Amino acid sequence: MNEIEIRLSNTNLTRLSKYLNYEIAGSALFLISFFAGFLIFFLIAAAIVFTPFMIYVLHQENKNGWIVFFFILIVIPFILSTILHFSVTFFFPGHLIVLALFYLYCFLLRIEVNNWMRERRSKLQYIMEKQRRENETEVFMSQFKD
């Protein structure tokens, strides 16, 4: 593990990237598909547990546009589907639509977080390269000072 990876390993953005890039094997998804109720419960629980951390990291990174997009894409439809669910007597799959929107948001965020990580890695690499050049210049110039 090089120095850039060490500097990036303890950041919340790195943890968010790791969580967003987590994949489940296709065979596991196939087996879970037989237990749709359990799968939906697990997806809802994961969304509820993951959302505060995701909002915290976005706030910490000052990505206010993504927070506003979250409220527009998930919170407002959730409130509307809850209101419609109580006013309509037949089955209304509004919460499942909101759940699908949440995971669409996570997919889009995953792409962008990977870009942020790439930018941060490049910036750290540039800073380290600049420090290395300055140190080499200092050593070279110290040879001629006597």
Short mmCIF file of C-alpha atoms in Angstrom, two decimals:
data_model
loop_
_atom_site.label_atom_id
_atom_site.label_comp_id
_atom_site.label_asym_id
_atom_site.label_seq_id
_atom_site.Cartn_x
_atom_site.Cartn_y
_atom_site.Cartn_z
CA MET A 1 0.00 0.00 0.00
CA ASN A 2 1.56 3.26 -1.07
CA GLU A 3 1.43 6.54 0.83
CA ILE A 4 -1.51 7.89 -1.19
CA GLU A 5 -3.65 4.87 -0.31
CA ILE A 6 -2.62 5.18 3.34
CA ARG A 7 -3.68 8.84 3.43
CA LEU A 8 -7.02 8.00 1.81
CA SER A 9 -7.77 4.87 3.83
CA ASN A 10 -9.11 6.57 6.95
CA THR A 11 -11.53 9.05 5.39
CA ASN A 12 -15.30 8.85 5.50
CA LEU A 13 -15.41 9.39 1.75
CA THR A 14 -13.38 6.20 1.31
CA ARG A 15 -15.78 4.31 3.56
CA LEU A 16 -18.75 5.70 1.62
CA SER A 17 -17.11 4.61 -1.62
CA LYS A 18 -16.51 1.13 -0.20
CA TYR A 19 -20.16 0.78 0.88
CA LEU A 20 -21.52 2.08 -2.42
CA ASN A 21 -19.28 -0.24 -4.45
CA TYR A 22 -20.18 -3.36 -2.44
CA GLU A 23 -21.58 -6.10 -4.65
CA ILE A 24 -23.47 -9.28 -3.91
CA ALA A 25 -22.85 -12.36 -6.03
CA GLY A 26 -25.48 -13.25 -8.60
CA SER A 27 -26.05 -16.68 -7.07
CA ALA A 28 -26.76 -15.09 -3.68
CA LEU A 29 -29.26 -12.72 -5.31
CA PHE A 30 -30.91 -15.70 -7.01
CA LEU A 31 -31.29 -17.53 -3.70
CA ILE A 32 -32.56 -14.43 -1.91
CA SER A 33 -35.14 -13.84 -4.66
CA PHE A 34 -37.16 -16.77 -3.31
CA PHE A 35 -37.63 -14.84 -0.07
CA ALA A 36 -39.04 -11.57 -1.45
CA GLY A 37 -40.40 -10.40 1.91
CA PHE A 38 -37.03 -10.89 3.58
CA LEU A 39 -35.29 -9.18 0.66
CA ILE A 40 -37.56 -6.13 0.85
CA PHE A 41 -37.13 -5.97 4.63
CA PHE A 42 -33.34 -6.17 4.23
CA LEU A 43 -33.33 -3.46 1.54
CA ILE A 44 -35.45 -1.15 3.70
CA ALA A 45 -33.29 -1.76 6.78
CA ALA A 46 -30.10 -1.14 4.80
CA ALA A 47 -31.52 2.12 3.42
CA ILE A 48 -32.55 3.31 6.89
CA VAL A 49 -29.18 2.45 8.45
CA PHE A 50 -27.08 3.80 5.56
CA THR A 51 -28.90 7.12 4.97
CA PRO A 52 -27.59 9.05 8.03
CA PHE A 53 -23.98 8.13 7.26
CA MET A 54 -24.43 9.05 3.61
CA ILE A 55 -25.96 12.44 4.47
CA TYR A 56 -23.20 13.05 7.06
CA VAL A 57 -20.44 12.39 4.51
CA LEU A 58 -22.12 14.54 1.87
CA HIS A 59 -22.46 17.35 4.40
CA GLN A 60 -18.86 16.92 5.54
CA GLU A 61 -17.65 17.05 1.92
CA ASN A 62 -19.87 20.11 1.31
CA LYS A 63 -21.83 18.41 -1.50
CA ASN A 64 -25.04 20.35 -0.90
CA GLY A 65 -26.39 19.68 -4.39
CA TRP A 66 -26.42 15.96 -3.70
CA ILE A 67 -28.22 16.53 -0.38
CA VAL A 68 -30.89 18.64 -2.12
CA PHE A 69 -31.17 15.97 -4.83
CA PHE A 70 -31.68 13.37 -2.07
CA PHE A 71 -34.55 15.34 -0.57
CA ILE A 72 -36.16 15.90 -3.97
CA LEU A 73 -35.75 12.30 -5.14
CA ILE A 74 -36.42 10.40 -1.89
CA VAL A 75 -37.82 12.45 1.00
CA ILE A 76 -40.57 14.32 -0.87
CA PRO A 77 -41.85 11.17 -2.69
CA PHE A 78 -41.73 9.28 0.62
CA ILE A 79 -43.90 11.92 2.30
CA LEU A 80 -46.31 11.95 -0.66
CA SER A 81 -46.54 8.15 -0.78
CA THR A 82 -47.22 8.05 2.96
CA ILE A 83 -50.03 10.60 2.60
CA LEU A 84 -51.50 8.73 -0.38
CA HIS A 85 -51.17 5.39 1.41
CA PHE A 86 -53.38 6.59 4.26
CA SER A 87 -55.92 8.23 1.95
CA VAL A 88 -56.27 5.36 -0.54
CA THR A 89 -57.71 2.05 0.63
CA PHE A 90 -56.30 -0.27 -2.07
CA PHE A 91 -52.71 -1.48 -2.19
CA PHE A 92 -50.40 1.37 -3.12
CA PRO A 93 -46.78 0.45 -3.88
CA GLY A 94 -45.51 3.98 -3.25
CA HIS A 95 -42.96 2.96 -0.64
CA LEU A 96 -41.47 0.37 -2.99
CA ILE A 97 -41.14 3.06 -5.66
CA VAL A 98 -39.36 5.28 -3.13
CA LEU A 99 -37.08 2.36 -2.24
CA ALA A 100 -36.24 1.90 -5.93
CA LEU A 101 -35.55 5.65 -6.19
CA PHE A 102 -33.23 5.41 -3.17
CA TYR A 103 -31.15 2.68 -4.80
CA LEU A 104 -31.12 4.62 -8.08
CA TYR A 105 -29.78 7.59 -6.09
CA CYS A 106 -27.12 5.34 -4.53
CA PHE A 107 -26.11 4.11 -7.99
CA LEU A 108 -25.72 7.66 -9.29
CA LEU A 109 -23.88 8.70 -6.11
CA ARG A 110 -21.55 5.72 -6.48
CA ILE A 111 -20.42 6.94 -9.90
CA GLU A 112 -19.81 10.45 -8.58
CA VAL A 113 -18.04 9.31 -5.39
CA ASN A 114 -15.64 7.26 -7.51
CA ASN A 115 -14.87 10.45 -9.46
CA TRP A 116 -14.32 12.36 -6.20
CA MET A 117 -11.95 9.64 -5.00
CA ARG A 118 -10.04 9.75 -8.28
CA GLU A 119 -9.72 13.54 -7.99
CA ARG A 120 -8.57 13.31 -4.37
CA ARG A 121 -6.04 10.61 -5.24
CA SER A 122 -4.68 12.75 -8.09
CA LYS A 123 -4.44 15.80 -5.85
CA LEU A 124 -2.55 13.85 -3.17
CA GLN A 125 -0.25 12.40 -5.80
CA TYR A 126 0.45 15.91 -7.14
CA ILE A 127 1.20 17.24 -3.63
CA MET A 128 3.52 14.35 -2.84
CA GLU A 129 5.29 14.72 -6.18
CA LYS A 130 5.72 18.46 -5.56
CA GLN A 131 7.18 17.81 -2.08
CA ARG A 132 9.54 15.22 -3.53
CA ARG A 133 10.76 17.67 -6.19
CA GLU A 134 11.26 20.40 -3.56
CA ASN A 135 13.27 18.01 -1.39
CA GLU A 136 15.42 16.96 -4.32
CA THR A 137 16.02 20.62 -5.23
CA GLU A 138 16.96 21.39 -1.62
CA VAL A 139 19.43 18.52 -1.51
CA PHE A 140 20.90 19.53 -4.85
CA MET A 141 21.26 23.19 -3.82
CA SER A 142 22.79 22.26 -0.46
CA GLN A 143 25.71 20.69 -2.31
CA PHE A 144 26.73 24.10 -3.67
CA LYS A 145 26.25 26.23 -0.52
CA ASP A 146 29.63 25.60 1.05
#
